[in-house]
């Protein structure tokens, strides 16, 4: 259980089990390998084991890795906090951006997305734990932001993303994911053509899948512990 290939296989098996338990088709869950703080070589190893979606939080680190791996057909997801002065490079270098939580950021990403690239795939970040420190919009404000984003031509609204506060309570964990999936269902009812629920990390992805996650973002369970925080 020491190589990236072994750990990747173990994570895939756990995802399959969780999907089965939830009565869901395994093909409805995408594994996003969160490679922040790990090397291009580590990504290459995961790629060799069939991994295609990679998630990064830190822009400069990600751009360097993308340059090192430019010959590999990888789908790159930006999952970190987004500052205004980073939007141009994010729009130029990524396929997906999770964690969009204000219109100003969406507008800047839209304006900076190169004409020759497909629309940037967007998830709106929902703040389910209502912690002051966490980013994300409230469930109440999500429809307004969804409406505005869906009008921006260089963005494609795909769904919602959340990072619930870690908890030892299984009930609370489930409740937090359920709040996001209910918000998702409400948007679908309002007519938004969205298909993505990005939620669940190494410690809670099984519950996230039970509650409807279609992208699980997993770092340490694949690549091992990181040498710096978050
Ligand atoms: C770091 C990070 C992850 C992966 O966390 P692990 O606990 O290592 O699986 C997932 N999502 C976001 C937004 C992250 O910042």
Coordinates of C-alpha atoms and ligand atoms in Angstrom, one line a residue:
X1 CA 0.0 0.0 0.0
X2 CA 2.9 2.3 -0.5
X3 CA 2.9 3.4 -4.1
X4 CA 0.6 6.0 -5.6
X5 CA -0.7 3.3 -7.9
X6 CA -1.7 1.1 -4.9
X7 CA -3.3 4.0 -3.0
X8 CA -5.2 5.1 -6.1
X9 CA -6.5 1.6 -6.6
X10 CA -7.6 1.5 -3.0
X11 CA -9.4 4.8 -3.3
X12 CA -11.1 3.7 -6.5
X13 CA -12.3 0.5 -4.7
X14 CA -13.7 2.6 -1.8
X15 CA -15.5 4.9 -4.3
X16 CA -17.0 1.9 -6.0
X17 CA -18.2 0.5 -2.7
X18 CA -19.7 3.8 -1.6
X19 CA -21.5 4.1 -5.0
X20 CA -22.8 0.6 -4.7
X21 CA -24.1 1.3 -1.2
X22 CA -25.8 4.4 -2.5
X23 CA -27.4 2.5 -5.4
X24 CA -25.5 4.7 -7.8
X25 CA -23.6 3.9 -11.0
X26 CA -19.9 4.1 -10.4
X27 CA -19.5 6.0 -13.7
X28 CA -21.4 9.0 -12.1
X29 CA -18.5 9.7 -9.7
X30 CA -15.3 11.4 -11.0
X31 CA -12.2 11.1 -8.9
X32 CA -10.3 14.4 -8.8
X33 CA -6.7 13.8 -7.6
X34 CA -5.7 16.7 -5.5
X35 CA -2.0 17.1 -6.2
X36 CA -1.2 20.3 -4.4
X37 CA 2.2 20.2 -2.6
X38 CA 3.1 17.1 -4.6
X39 CA 5.5 16.9 -7.5
X40 CA 4.9 16.6 -11.2
X41 CA 6.5 13.2 -10.9
X42 CA 3.8 12.1 -8.5
X43 CA 1.2 13.4 -11.0
X44 CA 2.9 11.4 -13.7
X45 CA 2.8 8.3 -11.6
X46 CA -1.0 8.8 -11.0
X47 CA -1.5 9.5 -14.7
X48 CA 0.3 6.2 -15.6
X49 CA -2.3 4.5 -13.4
X50 CA -5.2 6.0 -15.4
X51 CA -5.8 9.2 -13.4
X52 CA -6.9 12.1 -15.7
X53 CA -8.4 14.8 -13.5
X54 CA -6.0 16.8 -11.2
X55 CA -6.8 19.5 -8.7
X56 CA -4.5 22.3 -7.6
X57 CA -4.8 25.1 -5.0
X58 CA -1.7 27.2 -5.6
X59 CA -1.4 29.0 -8.9
X60 CA 2.3 29.3 -9.4
X61 CA 2.9 25.7 -8.3
X62 CA 0.2 24.5 -10.6
X63 CA 1.4 26.4 -13.7
X64 CA 4.9 24.9 -13.2
X65 CA 3.5 21.4 -13.0
X66 CA 1.3 22.0 -16.1
X67 CA 4.4 23.0 -18.0
X68 CA 6.3 19.9 -16.8
X69 CA 3.4 17.7 -17.9
X70 CA 2.2 19.6 -21.0
X71 CA 2.3 16.5 -23.2
X72 CA -0.2 14.6 -21.0
X73 CA -3.9 15.0 -21.7
X74 CA -4.8 16.1 -18.2
X75 CA -7.9 18.0 -17.1
X76 CA -6.9 20.6 -14.6
X77 CA -9.2 21.9 -11.9
X78 CA -8.4 25.0 -9.8
X79 CA -9.9 24.3 -6.3
X80 CA -8.1 26.9 -4.1
X81 CA -9.4 30.2 -2.9
X82 CA -9.5 32.8 -5.8
X83 CA -8.1 36.3 -5.4
X84 CA -9.0 38.9 -8.0
X85 CA -5.5 39.3 -9.2
X86 CA -5.2 35.6 -10.0
X87 CA -8.3 35.4 -12.2
X88 CA -6.4 36.0 -15.5
X89 CA -3.9 33.2 -15.1
X90 CA -6.6 30.8 -13.7
X91 CA -8.8 31.5 -16.8
X92 CA -5.8 30.8 -19.1
X93 CA -4.5 27.7 -17.4
X94 CA -7.5 25.6 -16.1
X95 CA -10.4 23.6 -17.5
X96 CA -12.5 23.9 -14.3
X97 CA -12.7 26.3 -11.4
X98 CA -14.5 25.1 -8.2
X99 CA -15.0 27.6 -5.5
X100 CA -16.5 30.6 -7.3
X101 CA -18.4 32.5 -4.7
X102 CA -18.9 36.0 -6.0
X103 CA -20.0 37.6 -9.2
X104 CA -16.9 39.9 -9.5
X105 CA -14.7 36.8 -9.6
X106 CA -17.0 35.1 -12.2
X107 CA -17.0 38.3 -14.4
X108 CA -13.2 38.5 -14.3
X109 CA -12.8 34.8 -15.2
X110 CA -15.3 35.3 -18.0
X111 CA -13.4 38.4 -19.4
X112 CA -10.1 36.6 -19.2
X113 CA -11.0 33.3 -20.7
X114 CA -9.3 33.1 -24.1
X115 CA -11.6 33.0 -27.1
X116 CA -9.9 29.9 -28.5
X117 CA -10.6 27.8 -25.4
X118 CA -13.8 26.1 -24.5
X119 CA -15.9 27.8 -21.8
X120 CA -14.4 27.5 -18.3
X121 CA -16.3 24.9 -16.3
X122 CA -17.6 26.5 -13.0
X123 CA -18.8 25.3 -9.7
X124 CA -20.3 27.7 -7.2
X125 CA -19.0 27.2 -3.7
X126 CA -21.6 26.9 -1.0
X127 CA -20.8 27.7 2.6
X128 CA -22.7 25.0 4.5
X129 CA -21.0 25.4 7.8
X130 CA -21.4 29.1 8.0
X131 CA -18.0 29.6 9.5
X132 CA -16.7 33.2 9.2
X133 CA -13.4 31.9 7.8
X134 CA -14.8 29.7 5.1
X135 CA -15.6 31.1 1.7
X136 CA -18.7 30.3 -0.2
X137 CA -22.2 31.8 -0.7
X138 CA -25.2 30.9 1.5
X139 CA -27.8 28.5 0.1
X140 CA -30.1 31.5 -0.1
X141 CA -27.8 33.5 -2.3
X142 CA -26.9 30.6 -4.6
X143 CA -29.7 31.1 -7.1
X144 CA -28.8 34.7 -7.7
X145 CA -25.2 33.9 -8.4
X146 CA -26.2 30.9 -10.6
X147 CA -28.4 33.2 -12.6
X148 CA -25.6 35.7 -13.2
X149 CA -23.0 33.1 -14.0
X150 CA -25.2 31.3 -16.5
X151 CA -25.4 34.5 -18.5
X152 CA -21.6 34.8 -19.0
X153 CA -20.7 33.4 -22.4
X154 CA -17.2 32.2 -21.6
X155 CA -18.2 30.3 -18.4
X156 CA -20.3 27.1 -18.2
X157 CA -22.1 26.6 -14.9
X158 CA -21.7 23.0 -14.0
X159 CA -22.9 22.9 -10.4
X160 CA -21.9 23.3 -6.8
X161 CA -18.9 22.7 -4.6
X162 CA -18.6 22.6 -0.8
X163 CA -16.0 22.1 1.9
X164 CA -18.0 21.2 5.0
X165 CA -16.3 21.7 8.3
X166 CA -14.6 18.5 9.5
X167 CA -16.7 16.8 12.2
X168 CA -16.7 13.6 14.3
X169 CA -20.5 13.5 14.1
X170 CA -21.7 11.2 11.3
X171 CA -25.1 12.9 11.4
X172 CA -23.7 16.4 11.1
X173 CA -21.4 15.2 8.2
X174 CA -24.4 13.8 6.4
X175 CA -26.5 16.8 7.1
X176 CA -23.9 19.2 5.7
X177 CA -23.6 17.3 2.4
X178 CA -27.4 17.0 2.2
X179 CA -27.8 20.8 2.4
X180 CA -25.6 21.1 -0.7
X181 CA -27.4 18.4 -2.6
X182 CA -30.8 19.9 -1.7
X183 CA -29.5 23.3 -3.0
X184 CA -28.4 21.5 -6.2
X185 CA -31.8 19.8 -6.6
X186 CA -33.5 23.2 -6.1
X187 CA -31.4 24.8 -8.9
X188 CA -32.2 21.9 -11.2
X189 CA -35.9 22.4 -10.5
X190 CA -35.5 26.0 -11.4
X191 CA -34.2 24.9 -14.8
X192 CA -30.5 25.1 -14.6
X193 CA -28.7 22.4 -16.7
X194 CA -26.2 21.5 -14.0
X195 CA -24.7 18.1 -13.4
X196 CA -21.9 18.5 -10.9
X197 CA -21.7 18.2 -7.1
X198 CA -18.1 18.6 -6.0
X199 CA -17.9 17.4 -2.4
X200 CA -16.0 14.9 -0.3
X201 CA -12.3 14.7 0.5
X202 CA -10.0 11.9 1.8
X203 CA -11.8 11.7 5.2
X204 CA -15.4 12.0 4.1
X205 CA -15.8 11.1 0.5
X206 CA -17.8 8.0 1.2
X207 CA -20.6 10.0 2.9
X208 CA -20.4 12.6 0.1
X209 CA -21.0 9.9 -2.5
X210 CA -24.0 8.6 -0.5
X211 CA -25.3 12.1 -0.6
X212 CA -24.9 12.6 -4.3
X213 CA -21.3 13.8 -5.0
X214 CA -20.3 13.5 -8.7
X215 CA -16.7 14.8 -8.1
X216 CA -14.7 13.8 -5.0
X217 CA -11.5 15.8 -4.4
X218 CA -9.0 13.5 -2.8
X219 CA -5.4 14.3 -2.0
X220 CA -3.7 12.7 0.9
X221 CA -5.3 9.3 0.5
X222 CA -3.6 9.1 -2.9
X223 CA -0.4 11.1 -2.6
X224 CA 0.3 10.7 1.2
X225 CA 0.6 13.5 3.7
X226 CA 1.5 17.0 2.5
X227 CA 4.6 18.8 3.9
X228 CA 2.6 22.1 4.2
X229 CA -0.8 22.8 5.5
X230 CA -4.1 22.8 3.5
Ligands
LIG1 C1 -6.6 20.0 -0.1 C2 -8.0 20.0 -0.6 C3 -8.6 18.7 -0.9 C4 -8.0 17.4 -0.6 O1 -7.8 17.2 0.8 P1 -7.4 15.7 1.3 O2 -7.9 15.8 2.7 O3 -5.9 15.7 1.2 O4 -8.1 14.7 0.5 C5 -9.9 18.8 -1.4 N1 -10.5 19.9 -1.7 C6 -9.9 21.1 -1.4 C7 -10.7 22.4 -1.7 C8 -8.7 21.2 -0.9 O5 -8.1 22.4 -0.6

